[in-house]
Amino acid sequence: MTEMVYGTVRTRTGEPILPRWWRTVDRWTIVCIFALFGIGLLLGLAASAPLAEKHSFAPTHYVERQALFGAMGLTAMILLSMLPPEAIRRLATLGFVAAFVALALLPIFGQDFGKGATRWYSLGFATLQPSEFLKPVYVVFCAWLIAASSEVSGPPGKTVTLALTGVVVGLLAIQPDFGQSALILFSWGVMYFVAGAPMFFLIALAFAVLGAGMLAYNSSEHFARRIDGFLSTEVDPTTQLGYAANAIREGGFLGVGIGEGAVKWSLPDAHTDFIIAVAAEEFGLLLVLVIIGLYFTVVFRSLARLIVERDPFVRLAGCGLVSIFAVQAMINMGVAVRLLPAKGMTLPFVSYGGSSLLAGGITLGMLLALTQKRPQGAIRDAFRGGAL
Amino acid sequence: MTFWRRATPPREATPHPVPVEQPVPHELGAAPHGQEEIGKDGEPRRTPLRPLAQILWARNEGQNPDGIAQANLTKRNAAIADRSRTRAQGRLFMLGIGFFCAFSMIGLRMGHLAASDPVAPRASFSGANIDSTRADIVDRHGRLLATNLPTHSLYAQPHHMIEPEKAAAALAEIFPDLNAAKLKEQFTGARKFVWIKRTLSPEQMQAVHDIGEPGLLFGPREMRLYPNGALAAHILGGTSFGAEGVHSAEVIGIAGIEKALDARLRDPAQAGDPLRLSLDLTVQSTFEQVLHGGMVLMNAKGAAGVLMDAHTGEIVAMASLPDFDPNDRPAALTSGDASDSPLFNRAVQGLYELGSTFKPFAAAQALELGLVNAQTPIDTTSPLVWGKFKIRDFRNYGPSLSLTDVIVKSSNTGTARLARDIGGVRQRAFLDALGLLDPVPIELVEAGSARPQFAERWSEIHTFTISYGHGISSSPLHLAAAYAPLVNGGHKVTPTLVQRSRAAPIPAGAQVLRPEVSRAVTDMMAQVVERGTARFAQVEGYPVAGKTGTAEKPLSRGGGYHEDKVIASFAAGFPADDVRYVLVVALDEPVETSGEEPRRTAGWTAVPVAAEIVRRTAPLMGLLPEIDVEAPPGLIRTSN
C-alpha cells in the first residue's frame, strides 16, 4: 500500500559509480600522477621564475597557469577513468578524427612562435599543440582496429593502421616534429608487437626507422644540427645539452638547494624540456630517482594489469597508452643525460605546458579506464574445462 | 556462409550432442569433443563435405544450421583470443623488462653524471670544432723558428651595444686603420655580428676593454709567431687563418714549409712534437747577412744562395733576397712580374740559365764514359759553327786545351765539343739522373712548380748550348743538388729541409759517377779556384772547389739576350780535399764598379760573396781550418 502511494523505494540496479570506480581503478597510478604533478609545480616555482621575469610577468605566473591546466588535466583524467572501455573507444575515435584534421590544417593555420617548427594553434589565451592530443586517441583508435583484425573476418586493421601511421608521421615530419613522429611510430610498433607481430617484421621496421632517420638527417638542417650536437664527443657547455649535463653534475646526490640552481637562468626551456635538469641541480639525484620511480610505478602497475587482460582491444590500447607515456618520459630524461639527441619533448605532468598537461590527463584517464579491474572470465575458463 | 567441418557444440554451458561422423580416424583422435581442431596455420582445417552433412543432420533434427555456424565462429574467435592472449602475455612481459631496463639506464646515467665533477665551460664547438693546434718549427739544434702565441680577436655584437656611435669613434682612435664612419654604420645596422680585428696586442685589448662597451667581445685564438722576423722567411713561408670562429681559429700554412707540411704541423697527435728542420739558425743568419752585404756591394737587384750538406742533401742555409717578414706577409703582386715580389723565392722558384756552372757536368760525364781523361787535349778552336749558329769563347784560347783547362778557363767551344762526343741522348739522361730536368722534391710548396725549362726537342745545338748552361733554365737549388755528386764521391742526393733522426738516416742516393770521377772533377774545380776564373774564392784554411757561371739574361720578350744584365753564379764544394758542403750563390744583375769599367762576371761578383760565406760559415759548422803545418817557421813574409 505504501508502495502504491509513495512509489517503490528507489533501488540501484548496478553498483554506484564512485564506489565502483574507487574499487576498480588503479589507485597507485593516481597517487603517482598526483605526486608527479606536485613535483612539477614545485620545480616550476624555481624553473619558470626567470622566464616570467623576462616577460615581465609575476614570478609565479607560469606556476599559476600550470596549476590551472593541471587541474583541468587531472579532472579530465578522473572523469575519463570512470568510463567503460567502449565509451573510451567511441570518444577516442571521434577525438582522433578531430585531432587528425587539426594536425592536417596546421601548415595553413598554425603558428611557429619563432621556434622553427609549426606545431601550435594560437587560441589567444593559450596555445594548443594538436599532436599532443592526437597521440592518445590515435593509440586507442589503432588498438581498436588492430584488435578487430584478429577476429575471424575482421577488417585488415594492421595494414590500415600502418598506412594511417605513415600519414600521421608524415604530417608530423613536415612541421617538423621528429620526436612526436618517433613516439607515434614506437607506440604503433608496441601495439603491433603485442598483437603478435612476426619478429622478422619488427626487425625490418627497426631498420626502416633507422633509414628514415638518416634521410631526415640529410635533408633537414634542424634535425642534423641536433644529431651533430649529440654525436660530437665533447659536449659544448654553451649548448642546452651542455648546460643540462653540467646542472646534473652540479646537483650531485642531494642538490644545491631549493632555488639555488643556476641552470634555469641559462636554459630557455628550463621549465619544459629540461625540467629534469632543474630537478637534478636543485634537489639532486634523489628527486630524479623519485621521479623515475614514479614513472616506472605507473608503467609497471599498468603492464601488470594488462598482462591478465582478456579483451584484445583493452590490452592493445592500454599498452599503447602506457608506452607513449613512458617513452615520452624516457626521451625527455634521456636527452638531459645525453643518452639521446636533443628533442623537444616534455616530461609528462612535470613540465610546464597546457597541451602537455591536458593531453597527459587524457592519456592517463584513458589508461586508468582501461586498466580498471574487470572480471576476466577466469571462471568461465575453468568451466570450459581443459581449454588452454 | 562458410561451412566448417568440425561443428562442435556452440557453448560449453549448453553441451550439444553432435554426432561425430566417422571419416578419418586421426582427426577424431586429435579432436575430442569440445576442442577445436587447429591446423598449423592457426585456422581450423576446412573440408567441404562435413558442414553440409552437419547441416543436413541439423535440419533433420529440426535445428537451425545458422546457430551452429555462429557457435562455430564464436568458438574460433575464443580460441584465437586465447592464443593471442598467451602470446601477448609473453610480449607484455618483455615490454615490461624493456621499460625497466630503459628507466634503469637513465637512472644509472643520472647517478653517473651526478657523481662526476662539474666542468668549467670550455671553448669548443659541437659539430664544427675548430682545432687551432699547430706544432712549433725549430732548427737542427732545437732553436725556435716558428711558434704560436695566444692572442684575441675582436668582434662586435651590435644588438648588445649601448652606445654604438661612441664605441665606433673609440675603436677608430685605438686602431688608426679603422674607419669610424664605417664602423658606426655596421654597429647601427641590422647585423648582429661584426668582425673587427683578427688579432690584438695586449695593449690594444686593454684599450678596447677600457671603452667599456658590452657589445665588443674578444675571441681567444692562437697566432703564428716567427720570433726571428725575416730570417729564413722563404723557407718558413707563412700562415693565415682558415676557418674562424668566435672561440678559436684555424691556423693554416699558406706558403713555404708551413704549407707543404701543413698536415703534419696541424696533426693533433704530433702537436707537442716540434718540426725539426735541417737549417742551422746561426749559419742561416750569417748566410743571409753576407749574402745581403754582397747583394748591396755588387749592386745586384736580387741574390739567392743554397748551403747544403753534400752527402745527405740537408739544407743548412738557404736564402733569397730581397725577403720579407713572415709575421706580416706582404700581399702578392697583382700586376707586373711575380719574380720582383719579395715573396718570390729565387733559390727555389727562380729558373735561370746558369751558364758555365754547367760545364763540370759535361766534363764529369765524359770522364765517366771514359771518353777522355783530365789531360786529354780538347779542340777549342773558336768559333765553333753549327748551321747558322756560332759558338765563341770569352777569349780565344788557341787550338786546344786539356780537359782541366777547358774547365779552368771556362771554354764554351771545348765543352760543346765534349758534349758532341757524349751525344744528346746520353747528355739528357745524365742531366735527368742528376735531377736537373724535374722539380726538386723539397718540402716547399713553391718547389713543385719550378720545373726546369728546356727545349723538348733536344737537337745537337741544344746539346752544345746546354753543355755550357744555356738553353736550360733551372734554379740555384737544382744546381746545388746536381753538384753534390760531382764532389761527394758520386752519389745523388735529394735536397731536404727536414732533419732526419739518427735512427733513420737518409739512404744514400743512386751512384751516378764513379768515386774517382767525382774526385777528378773536384780537383778540376779546385784548380778553377786556384788559377782560373774563381781565384777570389781562395779562403785561408778552407780550400774551395767551384765553378763560376755568368749568363746573360734573356730578353723578357724572347729572341736574344741582354748585353748588360747577367746572372752571376758560383757553385762550389768545400773543403775541397774532402767535400762536406755544397754552396751555390747567384746574384741577379750584379755590377761591380770599383774598377775602370763595370765588371759583371761571376769571378768578380758572386765569387767574393761565396768566399765570404765560406769564411764565415765554415767555422760555425764545425769545420776545422787547414793549417799549413809545413810552413817554415821563422821569417814570414807579410803583405797586404
PDB file of C-alpha atoms in Angstrom, chain A residues 150-152 186 190 192-197 199 202 228-229 232 234-237 239 245-246 248-250 252-253 276 285 288-289 292 295-296 299 303 306-310 315 319 322-323 326-327 329-330 333-334 336-339 380-381 383-384 386 388, chain B residues 4 11-12 34-35 43 73 75-127 129 247:
ATOM      1  CA  SER A 150      42.264 -10.589 -35.025  1.00  0.00           C
ATOM      2  CA  GLU A 151      38.640 -11.650 -35.208  1.00  0.00           C
ATOM      3  CA  VAL A 152      37.565 -14.050 -37.905  1.00  0.00           C
ATOM      4  CA  PHE A 186      57.021   3.493 -31.440  1.00  0.00           C
ATOM      5  CA  VAL A 190      54.444  -1.709 -29.430  1.00  0.00           C
ATOM      6  CA  TYR A 192      51.755  -4.443 -33.262  1.00  0.00           C
ATOM      7  CA  PHE A 193      54.318  -6.287 -31.212  1.00  0.00           C
ATOM      8  CA  VAL A 194      51.833  -7.155 -28.512  1.00  0.00           C
ATOM      9  CA  ALA A 195      49.222  -8.062 -31.117  1.00  0.00           C
ATOM     10  CA  GLY A 196      51.579 -10.745 -32.316  1.00  0.00           C
ATOM     11  CA  ALA A 197      53.817  -9.270 -34.948  1.00  0.00           C
ATOM     12  CA  MET A 199      59.766 -10.901 -35.227  1.00  0.00           C
ATOM     13  CA  LEU A 202      59.791  -5.876 -36.243  1.00  0.00           C
ATOM     14  CA  ASP A 228      75.520  16.570 -34.636  1.00  0.00           C
ATOM     15  CA  GLY A 229      75.277  18.110 -31.219  1.00  0.00           C
ATOM     16  CA  SER A 232      80.131  15.192 -31.015  1.00  0.00           C
ATOM     17  CA  GLU A 234      82.916  16.800 -26.486  1.00  0.00           C
ATOM     18  CA  VAL A 235      79.763  18.394 -25.256  1.00  0.00           C
ATOM     19  CA  ASP A 236      79.894  22.112 -25.659  1.00  0.00           C
ATOM     20  CA  PRO A 237      78.868  23.576 -22.314  1.00  0.00           C
ATOM     21  CA  THR A 239      74.636  24.356 -25.684  1.00  0.00           C
ATOM     22  CA  ALA A 245      74.712  17.913 -18.129  1.00  0.00           C
ATOM     23  CA  ASN A 246      76.565  20.476 -16.075  1.00  0.00           C
ATOM     24  CA  ILE A 248      73.157  17.433 -13.155  1.00  0.00           C
ATOM     25  CA  ARG A 249      76.800  17.353 -12.160  1.00  0.00           C
ATOM     26  CA  GLU A 250      76.428  20.459 -10.028  1.00  0.00           C
ATOM     27  CA  GLY A 252      75.251  15.801  -7.172  1.00  0.00           C
ATOM     28  CA  PHE A 253      73.288  13.480  -4.943  1.00  0.00           C
ATOM     29  CA  ILE A 276      64.734  17.325 -15.097  1.00  0.00           C
ATOM     30  CA  LEU A 285      69.870  12.706  -7.796  1.00  0.00           C
ATOM     31  CA  VAL A 288      65.435  12.412 -10.044  1.00  0.00           C
ATOM     32  CA  LEU A 289      65.315   8.834  -8.838  1.00  0.00           C
ATOM     33  CA  ILE A 292      61.941   7.886 -12.385  1.00  0.00           C
ATOM     34  CA  TYR A 295      57.053   6.856 -13.838  1.00  0.00           C
ATOM     35  CA  PHE A 296      58.095   3.277 -13.568  1.00  0.00           C
ATOM     36  CA  VAL A 299      54.208   1.683 -16.163  1.00  0.00           C
ATOM     37  CA  LEU A 303      51.517  -3.600 -17.547  1.00  0.00           C
ATOM     38  CA  LEU A 306      47.198  -5.614 -18.804  1.00  0.00           C
ATOM     39  CA  ILE A 307      49.040  -8.899 -18.745  1.00  0.00           C
ATOM     40  CA  VAL A 308      45.938 -10.641 -17.420  1.00  0.00           C
ATOM     41  CA  GLU A 309      43.541  -8.721 -19.642  1.00  0.00           C
ATOM     42  CA  ARG A 310      41.321 -10.845 -21.870  1.00  0.00           C
ATOM     43  CA  ARG A 315      45.199  -4.860 -23.899  1.00  0.00           C
ATOM     44  CA  CYS A 319      49.963  -0.913 -23.669  1.00  0.00           C
ATOM     45  CA  VAL A 322      51.399   3.326 -21.357  1.00  0.00           C
ATOM     46  CA  SER A 323      54.208   3.222 -23.875  1.00  0.00           C
ATOM     47  CA  ALA A 326      56.719   6.034 -20.613  1.00  0.00           C
ATOM     48  CA  VAL A 327      58.647   6.696 -23.795  1.00  0.00           C
ATOM     49  CA  ALA A 329      59.326  10.490 -20.132  1.00  0.00           C
ATOM     50  CA  MET A 330      62.305   8.414 -21.160  1.00  0.00           C
ATOM     51  CA  MET A 333      65.206  12.397 -19.410  1.00  0.00           C
ATOM     52  CA  GLY A 334      67.419  10.565 -21.885  1.00  0.00           C
ATOM     53  CA  ALA A 336      69.125  15.542 -20.423  1.00  0.00           C
ATOM     54  CA  VAL A 337      71.659  12.810 -19.695  1.00  0.00           C
ATOM     55  CA  ARG A 338      72.795  12.656 -23.326  1.00  0.00           C
ATOM     56  CA  LEU A 339      71.608   9.166 -23.993  1.00  0.00           C
ATOM     57  CA  ARG A 380      34.363 -19.493 -17.447  1.00  0.00           C
ATOM     58  CA  ASP A 381      37.716 -20.905 -18.424  1.00  0.00           C
ATOM     59  CA  PHE A 383      34.187 -24.492 -16.728  1.00  0.00           C
ATOM     60  CA  ARG A 384      35.345 -24.778 -20.269  1.00  0.00           C
ATOM     61  CA  GLY A 386      40.919 -28.170 -20.184  1.00  0.00           C
ATOM     62  CA  LEU A 388      44.438 -23.998 -22.760  1.00  0.00           C
TER      63      LEU A 388
ATOM     64  CA  TRP B   4      33.096 -25.695 -41.307  1.00  0.00           C
ATOM     65  CA  ARG B  11      28.863 -23.322 -25.821  1.00  0.00           C
ATOM     66  CA  GLU B  12      30.289 -25.380 -23.108  1.00  0.00           C
ATOM     67  CA  GLY B  34      34.679 -29.635 -27.036  1.00  0.00           C
ATOM     68  CA  GLN B  35      38.034 -28.994 -28.683  1.00  0.00           C
ATOM     69  CA  GLU B  43      42.957 -21.889 -38.921  1.00  0.00           C
ATOM     70  CA  LEU B  73      32.612 -18.796 -35.217  1.00  0.00           C
ATOM     71  CA  LYS B  75      34.413 -20.809 -30.723  1.00  0.00           C
ATOM     72  CA  ARG B  76      37.088 -19.963 -33.183  1.00  0.00           C
ATOM     73  CA  ASN B  77      37.301 -16.367 -32.049  1.00  0.00           C
ATOM     74  CA  ALA B  78      37.635 -17.525 -28.486  1.00  0.00           C
ATOM     75  CA  ALA B  79      40.436 -19.824 -29.498  1.00  0.00           C
ATOM     76  CA  ILE B  80      42.213 -17.053 -31.391  1.00  0.00           C
ATOM     77  CA  ALA B  81      41.769 -14.747 -28.426  1.00  0.00           C
ATOM     78  CA  ASP B  82      43.190 -17.321 -26.076  1.00  0.00           C
ATOM     79  CA  ARG B  83      46.150 -17.896 -28.271  1.00  0.00           C
ATOM     80  CA  SER B  84      46.875 -14.237 -28.785  1.00  0.00           C
ATOM     81  CA  ARG B  85      46.469 -13.666 -25.075  1.00  0.00           C
ATOM     82  CA  THR B  86      49.192 -16.148 -24.203  1.00  0.00           C
ATOM     83  CA  ARG B  87      51.422 -14.631 -26.786  1.00  0.00           C
ATOM     84  CA  ALA B  88      50.624 -11.128 -25.581  1.00  0.00           C
ATOM     85  CA  GLN B  89      51.426 -12.136 -22.031  1.00  0.00           C
ATOM     86  CA  GLY B  90      54.934 -13.058 -23.061  1.00  0.00           C
ATOM     87  CA  ARG B  91      55.354  -9.944 -25.101  1.00  0.00           C
ATOM     88  CA  LEU B  92      53.988  -7.652 -22.435  1.00  0.00           C
ATOM     89  CA  PHE B  93      56.438  -9.227 -20.068  1.00  0.00           C
ATOM     90  CA  MET B  94      59.249  -8.476 -22.495  1.00  0.00           C
ATOM     91  CA  LEU B  95      57.933  -4.940 -22.855  1.00  0.00           C
ATOM     92  CA  GLY B  96      57.964  -4.537 -19.095  1.00  0.00           C
ATOM     93  CA  ILE B  97      61.546  -5.719 -18.921  1.00  0.00           C
ATOM     94  CA  GLY B  98      62.447  -3.345 -21.734  1.00  0.00           C
ATOM     95  CA  PHE B  99      60.925  -0.394 -19.926  1.00  0.00           C
ATOM     96  CA  PHE B 100      62.613  -1.428 -16.722  1.00  0.00           C
ATOM     97  CA  CYS B 101      65.993  -1.554 -18.445  1.00  0.00           C
ATOM     98  CA  ALA B 102      65.446   1.815 -20.094  1.00  0.00           C
ATOM     99  CA  PHE B 103      64.437   3.506 -16.858  1.00  0.00           C
ATOM    100  CA  SER B 104      67.322   1.878 -15.024  1.00  0.00           C
ATOM    101  CA  MET B 105      69.740   3.075 -17.647  1.00  0.00           C
ATOM    102  CA  ILE B 106      68.512   6.637 -17.325  1.00  0.00           C
ATOM    103  CA  GLY B 107      68.740   6.373 -13.560  1.00  0.00           C
ATOM    104  CA  LEU B 108      72.252   4.957 -13.694  1.00  0.00           C
ATOM    105  CA  ARG B 109      73.344   7.567 -16.156  1.00  0.00           C
ATOM    106  CA  MET B 110      71.904  10.286 -13.923  1.00  0.00           C
ATOM    107  CA  GLY B 111      73.774   8.776 -10.995  1.00  0.00           C
ATOM    108  CA  HIS B 112      76.951   8.625 -13.032  1.00  0.00           C
ATOM    109  CA  LEU B 113      76.606  12.231 -14.071  1.00  0.00           C
ATOM    110  CA  ALA B 114      75.721  13.352 -10.572  1.00  0.00           C
ATOM    111  CA  ALA B 115      78.771  11.585  -9.209  1.00  0.00           C
ATOM    112  CA  SER B 116      81.137  13.248 -11.688  1.00  0.00           C
ATOM    113  CA  ASP B 117      82.614  16.674 -11.170  1.00  0.00           C
ATOM    114  CA  PRO B 118      81.156  19.687 -12.896  1.00  0.00           C
ATOM    115  CA  VAL B 119      83.385  21.079 -15.600  1.00  0.00           C
ATOM    116  CA  ALA B 120      84.106  24.686 -16.195  1.00  0.00           C
ATOM    117  CA  PRO B 121      82.812  25.850 -19.549  1.00  0.00           C
ATOM    118  CA  ARG B 122      85.432  25.407 -22.233  1.00  0.00           C
ATOM    119  CA  ALA B 123      85.644  26.965 -25.623  1.00  0.00           C
ATOM    120  CA  SER B 124      84.664  24.354 -28.101  1.00  0.00           C
ATOM    121  CA  PHE B 125      82.074  23.887 -30.745  1.00  0.00           C
ATOM    122  CA  SER B 126      79.845  20.929 -31.102  1.00  0.00           C
ATOM    123  CA  GLY B 127      79.755  19.738 -34.665  1.00  0.00           C
ATOM    124  CA  ASN B 129      85.182  22.051 -33.806  1.00  0.00           C
ATOM    125  CA  HIS B 247      86.226  30.602 -29.808  1.00  0.00           C
TER     126      HIS B 247
END
